[in-house]
Coordinates of N, CA, C and O in Angstrom, one line a residue:
M1342 N -26.7 -5.5 -26.8 CA -25.9 -6.6 -27.2 C -26.7 -7.8 -26.8 O -27.1 -7.8 -25.7
P1343 N -26.9 -8.9 -27.7 CA -27.5 -10.0 -27.4 C -26.9 -10.8 -26.1 O -25.6 -10.6 -25.9
D1344 N -27.8 -11.4 -25.4 CA -27.3 -12.1 -24.3 C -27.0 -13.5 -24.7 O -27.6 -14.5 -24.5
T1345 N -25.8 -13.7 -25.2 CA -25.3 -15.0 -25.9 C -24.1 -15.4 -25.0 O -23.1 -14.8 -25.0
P1346 N -24.4 -16.6 -24.3 CA -23.2 -17.2 -23.6 C -22.0 -17.3 -24.4 O -22.1 -17.7 -25.7
T1347 N -20.9 -17.1 -23.8 CA -19.5 -17.3 -24.5 C -19.4 -18.8 -25.1 O -18.9 -18.9 -26.1
V1348 N -19.7 -19.8 -24.3 CA -19.7 -21.1 -24.8 C -20.6 -21.2 -26.0 O -19.9 -21.9 -27.0
T1349 N -21.6 -20.7 -26.1 CA -22.3 -20.8 -27.5 C -21.7 -20.0 -28.6 O -21.4 -20.5 -29.8
L1350 N -21.1 -18.9 -28.3 CA -20.4 -18.1 -29.2 C -19.1 -18.9 -29.8 O -19.0 -19.0 -31.0
D1351 N -18.4 -19.4 -28.9 CA -17.3 -20.2 -29.2 C -17.6 -21.3 -30.1 O -16.8 -21.8 -30.9
A1352 N -18.7 -22.1 -29.6 CA -19.1 -23.2 -30.3 C -19.4 -22.8 -31.8 O -19.2 -23.6 -32.8
R1353 N -20.1 -21.7 -32.0 CA -20.5 -21.1 -33.3 C -19.2 -20.7 -34.2 O -19.2 -21.1 -35.3
V1354 N -18.2 -20.1 -33.4 CA -17.0 -19.8 -34.1 C -16.3 -21.0 -34.5 O -15.7 -21.1 -35.6
R1355 N -16.1 -21.9 -33.6 CA -15.5 -23.3 -34.0 C -16.2 -24.0 -35.1 O -15.2 -24.3 -36.0
A1356 N -17.4 -24.0 -35.2 CA -18.0 -24.7 -36.3 C -17.7 -23.9 -37.7 O -17.4 -24.4 -38.7
F1357 N -17.7 -22.4 -37.5 CA -17.5 -21.7 -38.7 C -16.0 -21.9 -39.2 O -15.8 -22.0 -40.3
L1358 N -15.1 -21.9 -38.3 CA -13.6 -21.9 -38.7 C -13.3 -23.4 -39.1 O -12.5 -23.7 -40.1
T1359 N -14.0 -24.3 -38.6 CA -13.8 -25.7 -39.1 C -14.3 -25.9 -40.5 O -13.7 -26.4 -41.3
T1360 N -15.5 -25.3 -40.8 CA -16.0 -25.2 -42.2 C -15.1 -24.6 -43.0 O -14.7 -25.1 -44.2
F1361 N -14.5 -23.4 -42.6 CA -13.7 -22.5 -43.4 C -12.5 -23.2 -43.7 O -11.9 -23.2 -44.8
S1362 N -11.7 -23.9 -42.8 CA -10.5 -24.6 -42.9 C -10.6 -25.9 -43.9 O -9.6 -26.1 -44.5
R1363 N -11.8 -26.3 -44.1 CA -11.9 -27.3 -45.1 C -12.4 -27.1 -46.4 O -12.5 -27.8 -47.4
A1364 N -12.8 -25.7 -46.5 CA -13.3 -25.2 -47.8 C -12.4 -25.2 -48.9 O -11.4 -24.6 -49.0
T1365 N -12.6 -26.0 -50.0 CA -11.8 -26.0 -51.3 C -12.8 -25.9 -52.4 O -12.4 -25.5 -53.5
D1366 N -14.1 -25.8 -52.1 CA -15.2 -25.7 -53.2 C -15.5 -24.0 -53.1 O -16.2 -23.8 -51.9
P1367 N -15.3 -23.3 -54.0 CA -15.9 -22.0 -54.1 C -17.3 -21.7 -53.9 O -17.7 -20.8 -53.2
A1368 N -18.1 -22.6 -54.4 CA -19.6 -22.4 -54.2 C -20.0 -22.6 -52.8 O -20.9 -22.0 -52.4
A1369 N -19.2 -23.4 -52.0 CA -19.8 -23.7 -50.6 C -19.2 -22.6 -49.8 O -19.8 -22.4 -48.8
A1370 N -18.3 -22.0 -50.1 CA -17.4 -21.0 -49.3 C -18.1 -19.5 -49.6 O -17.7 -18.6 -49.0
G1371 N -18.8 -19.4 -50.7 CA -19.1 -18.1 -51.2 C -19.8 -17.1 -50.3 O -19.5 -15.9 -50.2
D1372 N -20.9 -17.7 -49.4 CA -21.6 -16.8 -48.5 C -20.8 -16.4 -47.2 O -21.2 -15.7 -46.5
T1373 N -19.6 -17.1 -47.1 CA -18.9 -16.8 -45.9 C -18.0 -15.6 -45.8 O -17.4 -15.2 -44.7
F1374 N -17.8 -14.9 -46.9 CA -16.9 -13.7 -47.0 C -17.7 -12.6 -47.6 O -18.7 -12.7 -48.5
A1375 N -17.6 -11.4 -46.9 CA -18.1 -10.1 -47.5 C -17.6 -9.9 -48.9 O -16.5 -10.4 -49.2
D1376 N -18.2 -8.9 -49.6 CA -17.6 -8.7 -51.0 C -17.5 -7.2 -51.1 O -18.6 -6.5 -51.2
P1377 N -16.2 -6.5 -51.0 CA -15.0 -7.2 -50.9 C -14.8 -7.4 -49.2 O -15.6 -6.8 -48.4
F1378 N -13.7 -7.9 -49.0 CA -13.2 -8.1 -47.5 C -11.9 -7.6 -47.5 O -11.2 -7.4 -48.5
L1379 N -11.4 -7.4 -46.3 CA -10.1 -7.0 -46.2 C -9.1 -8.1 -45.7 O -9.4 -8.9 -44.7
L1380 N -8.1 -8.3 -46.6 CA -7.1 -9.4 -46.3 C -5.8 -8.7 -45.7 O -5.4 -7.8 -46.3
A1381 N -5.3 -9.1 -44.7 CA -4.0 -8.6 -44.1 C -3.1 -9.8 -43.7 O -3.4 -10.9 -43.4
D1382 N -1.8 -9.5 -44.0 CA -0.7 -10.3 -43.5 C 0.4 -9.5 -43.4 O 0.5 -8.3 -43.1
A1383 N 1.7 -10.1 -43.2 CA 2.9 -9.4 -42.8 C 3.3 -8.3 -43.9 O 3.8 -7.3 -43.5
S1384 N 2.6 -8.5 -45.1 CA 3.1 -7.4 -46.2 C 2.1 -6.3 -46.2 O 2.3 -5.2 -46.9
G1385 N 1.0 -6.3 -45.4 CA 0.0 -5.1 -45.4 C -1.2 -5.8 -45.4 O -1.5 -6.8 -45.4
A1386 N -2.2 -4.8 -45.7 CA -3.6 -5.0 -46.0 C -4.1 -4.5 -47.2 O -3.6 -3.5 -47.7
R1387 N -5.0 -5.3 -47.7 CA -5.7 -4.9 -49.2 C -7.1 -5.4 -49.2 O -7.3 -6.5 -48.6
P1388 N -8.0 -4.7 -49.9 CA -9.2 -5.0 -50.1 C -9.3 -6.3 -51.1 O -8.4 -6.2 -52.1
V1389 N -9.9 -7.3 -50.9 CA -9.9 -8.5 -52.0 C -11.5 -8.8 -52.5 O -12.3 -8.9 -51.5
P1390 N -11.6 -8.7 -53.7 CA -13.1 -9.1 -54.2 C -13.1 -10.6 -53.7 O -12.3 -11.5 -54.0
R1391 N -14.5 -11.0 -53.3 CA -14.9 -12.3 -52.9 C -14.5 -13.3 -54.0 O -14.0 -14.3 -53.8
A1392 N -14.8 -12.9 -55.3 CA -14.5 -13.8 -56.4 C -13.2 -14.3 -56.7 O -13.0 -15.5 -56.8
A1393 N -12.3 -13.3 -56.5 CA -10.8 -13.5 -56.6 C -10.4 -14.3 -55.5 O -9.6 -15.4 -55.7
F1394 N -10.8 -14.3 -54.2 CA -10.5 -15.1 -53.1 C -11.0 -16.6 -53.3 O -10.3 -17.6 -53.2
L1395 N -12.1 -16.7 -53.7 CA -12.9 -18.0 -54.1 C -12.2 -18.7 -55.0 O -12.2 -19.9 -55.1
A1396 N -11.9 -17.9 -56.0 CA -11.1 -18.7 -57.4 C -9.8 -19.3 -56.8 O -9.3 -20.2 -57.4
A1397 N -9.2 -18.7 -55.9 CA -7.9 -19.2 -55.3 C -8.0 -20.3 -54.5 O -7.0 -21.3 -54.1
L1398 N -9.2 -20.6 -53.9 CA -9.4 -21.7 -52.8 C -8.9 -23.0 -53.3 O -8.3 -23.8 -52.6
P1399 N -9.4 -23.5 -54.6 CA -9.0 -24.8 -55.1 C -7.5 -25.0 -55.0 O -6.9 -26.1 -54.8
G1400 N -6.6 -23.9 -54.9 CA -5.2 -24.0 -54.9 C -4.6 -24.2 -53.7 O -3.3 -24.5 -53.5
R1401 N -5.4 -24.2 -52.7 CA -4.9 -24.0 -51.2 C -4.2 -25.5 -50.9 O -3.2 -25.4 -50.2
E1402 N -4.9 -26.6 -51.3 CA -4.4 -28.0 -50.9 C -3.0 -28.1 -51.7 O -2.1 -28.6 -51.1
R1403 N -2.9 -27.6 -53.0 CA -1.5 -27.8 -53.6 C -0.5 -26.8 -52.9 O 0.7 -27.3 -52.7
A1404 N -0.8 -25.7 -52.4 CA 0.1 -24.9 -51.7 C 0.5 -25.6 -50.4 O 1.7 -25.6 -50.1
F1405 N -0.3 -26.3 -49.6 CA 0.1 -27.0 -48.5 C 1.1 -28.1 -48.8 O 2.2 -28.4 -48.4
R1406 N 0.5 -28.7 -49.9 CA 1.4 -30.0 -50.4 C 2.7 -29.4 -51.0 O 3.8 -30.2 -50.5
D1407 N 2.9 -28.3 -51.7 CA 4.2 -27.8 -52.1 C 5.0 -27.5 -50.9 O 6.2 -27.4 -51.0
A1408 N 4.5 -27.0 -49.8 CA 5.1 -26.6 -48.6 C 5.5 -27.9 -47.8 O 6.0 -27.6 -46.7
G1409 N 5.2 -29.1 -48.2 CA 5.5 -30.3 -47.5 C 4.7 -30.4 -46.3 O 4.9 -31.1 -45.3
L1410 N 3.4 -29.9 -46.3 CA 2.4 -30.1 -45.1 C 1.2 -30.8 -45.7 O 0.7 -30.7 -46.8
G1411 N 0.5 -31.4 -44.6 CA -0.8 -32.1 -44.8 C -1.9 -31.0 -44.5 O -1.5 -30.0 -44.2
A1412 N -3.1 -31.5 -44.5 CA -4.3 -30.7 -44.2 C -4.1 -30.2 -42.8 O -3.9 -30.9 -41.9
P1413 N -4.4 -28.9 -42.6 CA -4.3 -28.3 -41.3 C -5.5 -28.8 -40.5 O -6.5 -28.9 -40.9
V1414 N -5.3 -28.8 -39.2 CA -6.3 -29.3 -38.2 C -6.6 -28.1 -37.2 O -5.6 -27.6 -36.7
L1415 N -7.7 -27.7 -37.1 CA -8.2 -26.7 -36.2 C -7.7 -27.1 -34.7 O -8.4 -28.2 -34.2
T1416 N -6.9 -26.4 -33.9 CA -6.5 -27.0 -32.5 C -7.2 -26.1 -31.4 O -7.2 -26.5 -30.3
D1417 N -7.3 -24.6 -31.8 CA -8.0 -23.8 -30.9 C -8.6 -22.7 -31.4 O -8.3 -22.3 -32.4
V1418 N -9.6 -22.3 -30.6 CA -10.5 -21.3 -31.0 C -10.7 -20.2 -29.9 O -11.0 -20.8 -28.8
S1419 N -10.6 -19.0 -30.1 CA -11.0 -18.0 -29.1 C -12.0 -16.8 -29.7 O -11.7 -16.7 -31.1
S1420 N -13.0 -16.3 -29.1 CA -13.7 -15.3 -29.7 C -14.2 -14.3 -28.6 O -14.2 -14.6 -27.3
Q1421 N -14.5 -13.1 -29.2 CA -14.9 -12.0 -28.3 C -16.0 -11.2 -29.1 O -15.7 -10.8 -30.2
R1422 N -17.2 -11.1 -28.5 CA -18.3 -10.3 -29.1 C -17.9 -8.9 -28.8 O -17.6 -8.5 -27.7
L1423 N -17.8 -8.2 -29.8 CA -17.3 -6.7 -29.7 C -18.5 -5.9 -29.6 O -18.4 -4.8 -28.9
D1424 N -19.7 -6.3 -30.4 CA -21.0 -5.5 -30.2 C -22.1 -6.5 -30.8 O -21.9 -7.5 -30.8
E1425 N -23.2 -5.8 -30.9 CA -24.4 -6.7 -31.4 C -24.0 -7.4 -32.7 O -24.7 -8.4 -33.0
T1426 N -23.3 -6.9 -33.6 CA -23.0 -7.4 -35.0 C -21.7 -7.9 -35.3 O -21.4 -8.6 -36.4
Y1427 N -20.7 -7.5 -34.4 CA -19.2 -8.0 -34.7 C -18.6 -8.8 -33.7 O -18.7 -8.7 -32.5
V1428 N -17.9 -9.9 -34.2 CA -17.2 -10.9 -33.3 C -15.7 -10.9 -33.9 O -15.4 -11.0 -35.0
L1429 N -14.8 -10.9 -32.8 CA -13.3 -10.9 -33.1 C -13.1 -12.5 -32.9 O -13.2 -12.9 -31.7
A1430 N -12.5 -13.2 -33.7 CA -12.3 -14.5 -33.7 C -10.9 -14.9 -34.1 O -10.3 -14.2 -34.8
R1431 N -10.3 -15.9 -33.3 CA -8.9 -16.4 -33.6 C -8.9 -18.1 -33.9 O -9.6 -18.6 -32.9
G1432 N -8.2 -18.3 -34.7 CA -8.2 -19.8 -34.9 C -6.7 -20.2 -35.0 O -5.9 -19.5 -35.6
D1433 N -6.3 -21.3 -34.3 CA -5.0 -21.8 -34.5 C -5.2 -23.3 -35.2 O -5.9 -23.9 -34.7
W1434 N -4.2 -23.5 -36.0 CA -4.4 -24.9 -36.8 C -2.8 -25.4 -36.8 O -1.9 -24.7 -36.6
D1435 N -2.8 -26.8 -36.7 CA -1.5 -27.5 -36.9 C -1.6 -28.2 -38.2 O -2.6 -29.0 -38.4
A1436 N -0.6 -28.1 -39.0 CA -0.4 -28.6 -40.3 C 0.6 -29.6 -40.1 O 1.9 -29.3 -39.9
P1437 N 0.4 -30.9 -40.3 CA 1.4 -32.1 -40.1 C 2.4 -31.9 -41.3 O 2.1 -31.7 -42.5
R1438 N 3.7 -32.2 -40.9 CA 4.9 -32.2 -42.0 C 4.8 -33.6 -42.7 O 4.6 -34.7 -41.8
A1439 N 4.9 -33.6 -43.9 CA 4.8 -34.7 -44.7 C 5.9 -35.8 -44.4 O 5.7 -36.9 -44.2
G1440 N 7.1 -35.1 -43.8 CA 8.3 -35.8 -43.6 C 8.3 -36.3 -42.1 O 9.2 -37.0 -41.6
G1441 N 7.2 -36.0 -41.3 CA 7.2 -36.2 -39.9 C 7.8 -35.0 -39.1 O 8.2 -34.0 -39.7
G1442 N 7.8 -35.2 -37.8 CA 8.2 -34.0 -37.0 C 7.1 -33.2 -36.4 O 6.0 -33.5 -36.6
E1443 N 7.6 -32.1 -35.8 CA 6.6 -31.1 -35.3 C 5.7 -30.6 -36.2 O 6.3 -30.2 -37.4
P1444 N 4.4 -30.5 -36.1 CA 3.5 -29.8 -37.0 C 3.9 -28.4 -37.1 O 4.5 -27.9 -36.2
V1445 N 3.5 -27.7 -38.2 CA 3.7 -26.2 -38.4 C 2.4 -25.7 -37.7 O 1.1 -26.0 -38.1
R1446 N 2.7 -24.7 -36.9 CA 1.5 -23.9 -36.3 C 1.0 -22.8 -37.2 O 1.9 -22.1 -37.5
L1447 N -0.1 -22.7 -37.5 CA -0.8 -21.5 -38.2 C -1.9 -20.8 -37.5 O -2.6 -21.5 -36.7
A1448 N -1.9 -19.6 -37.7 CA -3.0 -18.7 -36.9 C -3.5 -17.7 -37.8 O -2.6 -17.0 -38.5
S1449 N -4.8 -17.4 -37.6 CA -5.4 -16.5 -38.4 C -6.5 -15.8 -37.4 O -7.0 -16.4 -36.6
S1450 N -6.8 -14.6 -37.6 CA -7.8 -13.9 -36.8 C -8.7 -13.4 -37.8 O -8.4 -13.0 -39.1
F1451 N -10.0 -13.3 -37.4 CA -11.0 -12.9 -38.4 C -12.0 -11.9 -37.6 O -12.3 -11.8 -36.5
L1452 N -12.5 -10.8 -38.3 CA -13.5 -9.9 -37.9 C -14.7 -10.4 -38.6 O -14.9 -10.4 -39.8
L1453 N -15.7 -10.9 -37.8 CA -16.9 -11.5 -38.3 C -18.1 -10.7 -38.2 O -18.3 -10.1 -37.1
H1454 N -18.9 -10.4 -39.2 CA -20.2 -9.8 -39.2 C -21.0 -11.0 -38.7 O -21.2 -12.1 -39.4
D1455 N -21.9 -10.7 -37.7 CA -22.8 -11.8 -37.2 C -24.3 -11.3 -37.4 O -24.8 -10.3 -36.6
D1456 N -24.9 -11.7 -38.3 CA -26.4 -11.4 -38.5 C -27.5 -12.3 -37.6 O -28.6 -12.0 -37.8
G1457 N -26.9 -13.0 -36.7 CA -27.6 -13.8 -35.8 C -27.8 -15.3 -36.3 O -28.0 -16.2 -35.4
D1458 N -27.7 -15.4 -37.5 CA -27.8 -16.9 -38.1 C -26.4 -17.3 -38.6 O -26.2 -18.5 -38.6
A1459 N -25.7 -16.4 -39.1 CA -24.4 -16.7 -39.9 C -23.4 -15.8 -39.7 O -23.7 -14.5 -39.4
F1460 N -22.2 -16.3 -39.8 CA -21.1 -15.3 -39.8 C -20.5 -14.9 -41.2 O -20.8 -15.7 -42.2
R1461 N -20.1 -13.6 -41.4 CA -19.5 -13.4 -42.8 C -18.1 -12.7 -42.5 O -18.1 -11.6 -41.6
V1462 N -17.1 -13.0 -43.0 CA -15.8 -12.5 -42.8 C -15.7 -11.2 -43.5 O -15.9 -11.1 -44.7
V1463 N -15.5 -10.1 -42.8 CA -15.2 -8.9 -43.3 C -13.6 -8.4 -43.2 O -13.1 -7.5 -43.9
L1464 N -13.0 -9.1 -42.3 CA -11.5 -9.1 -42.2 C -10.9 -10.3 -41.9 O -11.2 -11.0 -40.9
Y1465 N -9.7 -10.7 -42.7 CA -9.1 -11.9 -42.6 C -7.7 -11.6 -42.4 O -7.0 -11.1 -43.2
L1466 N -7.1 -12.0 -41.2 CA -5.6 -11.5 -40.8 C -5.0 -12.9 -40.8 O -5.3 -13.7 -39.8
N1467 N -3.9 -13.1 -41.7 CA -3.1 -14.4 -41.6 C -1.9 -13.9 -40.7 O -1.1 -13.2 -41.1
H1468 N -1.7 -14.4 -39.6 CA -0.5 -14.3 -38.8 C 0.6 -14.9 -39.2 O 1.8 -14.2 -39.0
H1469 N 0.5 -16.1 -39.7 CA 1.7 -17.0 -40.2 C 1.3 -17.6 -41.5 O 0.4 -18.2 -41.7
G1470 N 2.1 -17.2 -42.5 CA 2.0 -17.6 -43.9 C 2.6 -19.1 -43.8 O 3.1 -19.6 -42.8
L1471 N 2.4 -19.8 -45.0 CA 3.0 -21.1 -45.1 C 4.5 -20.9 -45.2 O 5.1 -20.1 -45.7
P1472 N 5.2 -21.9 -44.7 CA 6.6 -21.9 -44.9 C 7.0 -22.0 -46.4 O 6.1 -22.4 -47.1
P1473 N 8.2 -21.7 -46.8 CA 8.5 -21.8 -48.2 C 8.4 -23.2 -48.8 O 8.4 -24.2 -47.9
A1474 N 8.1 -23.3 -49.9 CA 7.7 -24.6 -50.5 C 8.9 -25.6 -50.3 O 10.2 -25.2 -50.4
D1475 N 8.6 -26.8 -50.0 CA 9.8 -27.8 -49.8 C 9.9 -28.5 -51.2 O 9.0 -29.1 -51.8
P1476 N 11.1 -28.3 -51.8 CA 11.4 -28.9 -53.1 C 11.2 -30.4 -53.3 O 10.7 -30.9 -54.2
S1477 N 11.3 -31.2 -52.1 CA 11.3 -32.6 -52.2 C 9.8 -33.0 -51.9 O 9.4 -34.3 -52.3
A1478 N 8.8 -32.0 -51.6 CA 7.5 -32.5 -51.5 C 6.7 -32.5 -52.8 O 5.7 -33.0 -53.1
A1479 N 7.4 -31.5 -53.7 CA 6.6 -31.4 -55.1 C 7.1 -32.4 -56.1 O 8.4 -32.6 -56.2
D1480 N 6.5 -32.9 -56.8 CA 6.8 -33.9 -57.9 C 6.3 -33.3 -59.2 O 5.2 -33.5 -59.6
D1481 N 7.3 -32.5 -59.8 CA 7.0 -31.9 -61.0 C 7.4 -32.8 -62.3 O 7.2 -32.4 -63.4
G1482 N 8.0 -33.9 -62.0 CA 8.4 -34.7 -62.9 C 9.8 -34.3 -63.7 O 10.0 -35.0 -64.8
L1483 N 10.3 -33.4 -63.4 CA 11.5 -32.9 -63.9 C 12.8 -33.3 -63.0 O 12.7 -33.4 -61.7
D1484 N 13.8 -33.6 -63.7 CA 15.0 -34.0 -62.8 C 15.9 -32.8 -62.6 O 15.9 -31.8 -63.5
D1485 N 16.5 -32.5 -61.4 CA 17.2 -31.2 -61.2 C 18.6 -31.6 -61.7 O 19.1 -32.4 -61.7

């Protein structure tokens, strides 16, 4: 196992998750995911082709907006090196509510393959999905 100080590992993971949380451009995010990778949430786990995930990235901002939330901000990172090539990482984000009030806490864990230069997501576990869409946040131009 490489003799990498935890501080250095945590800094690398923080940089990776910061980049991940801002990714809306599929071309920029392409190399950060294995093909396929495993996506897990409260409904179960399933393999996802990288291309399908990347195609959905541009809709992420709209999903947050439809839920009445602003862009999430990474607030906490933890990581643990499991062996020479794998790192378990967790990120916590706060997404501000468009109408004010307490932000919504989001959390995800990742099993990352570490080739020494870059991380690649092999498992993406979403602990908390977005809250239901806020009808008042979406402007579809239709009167109810």
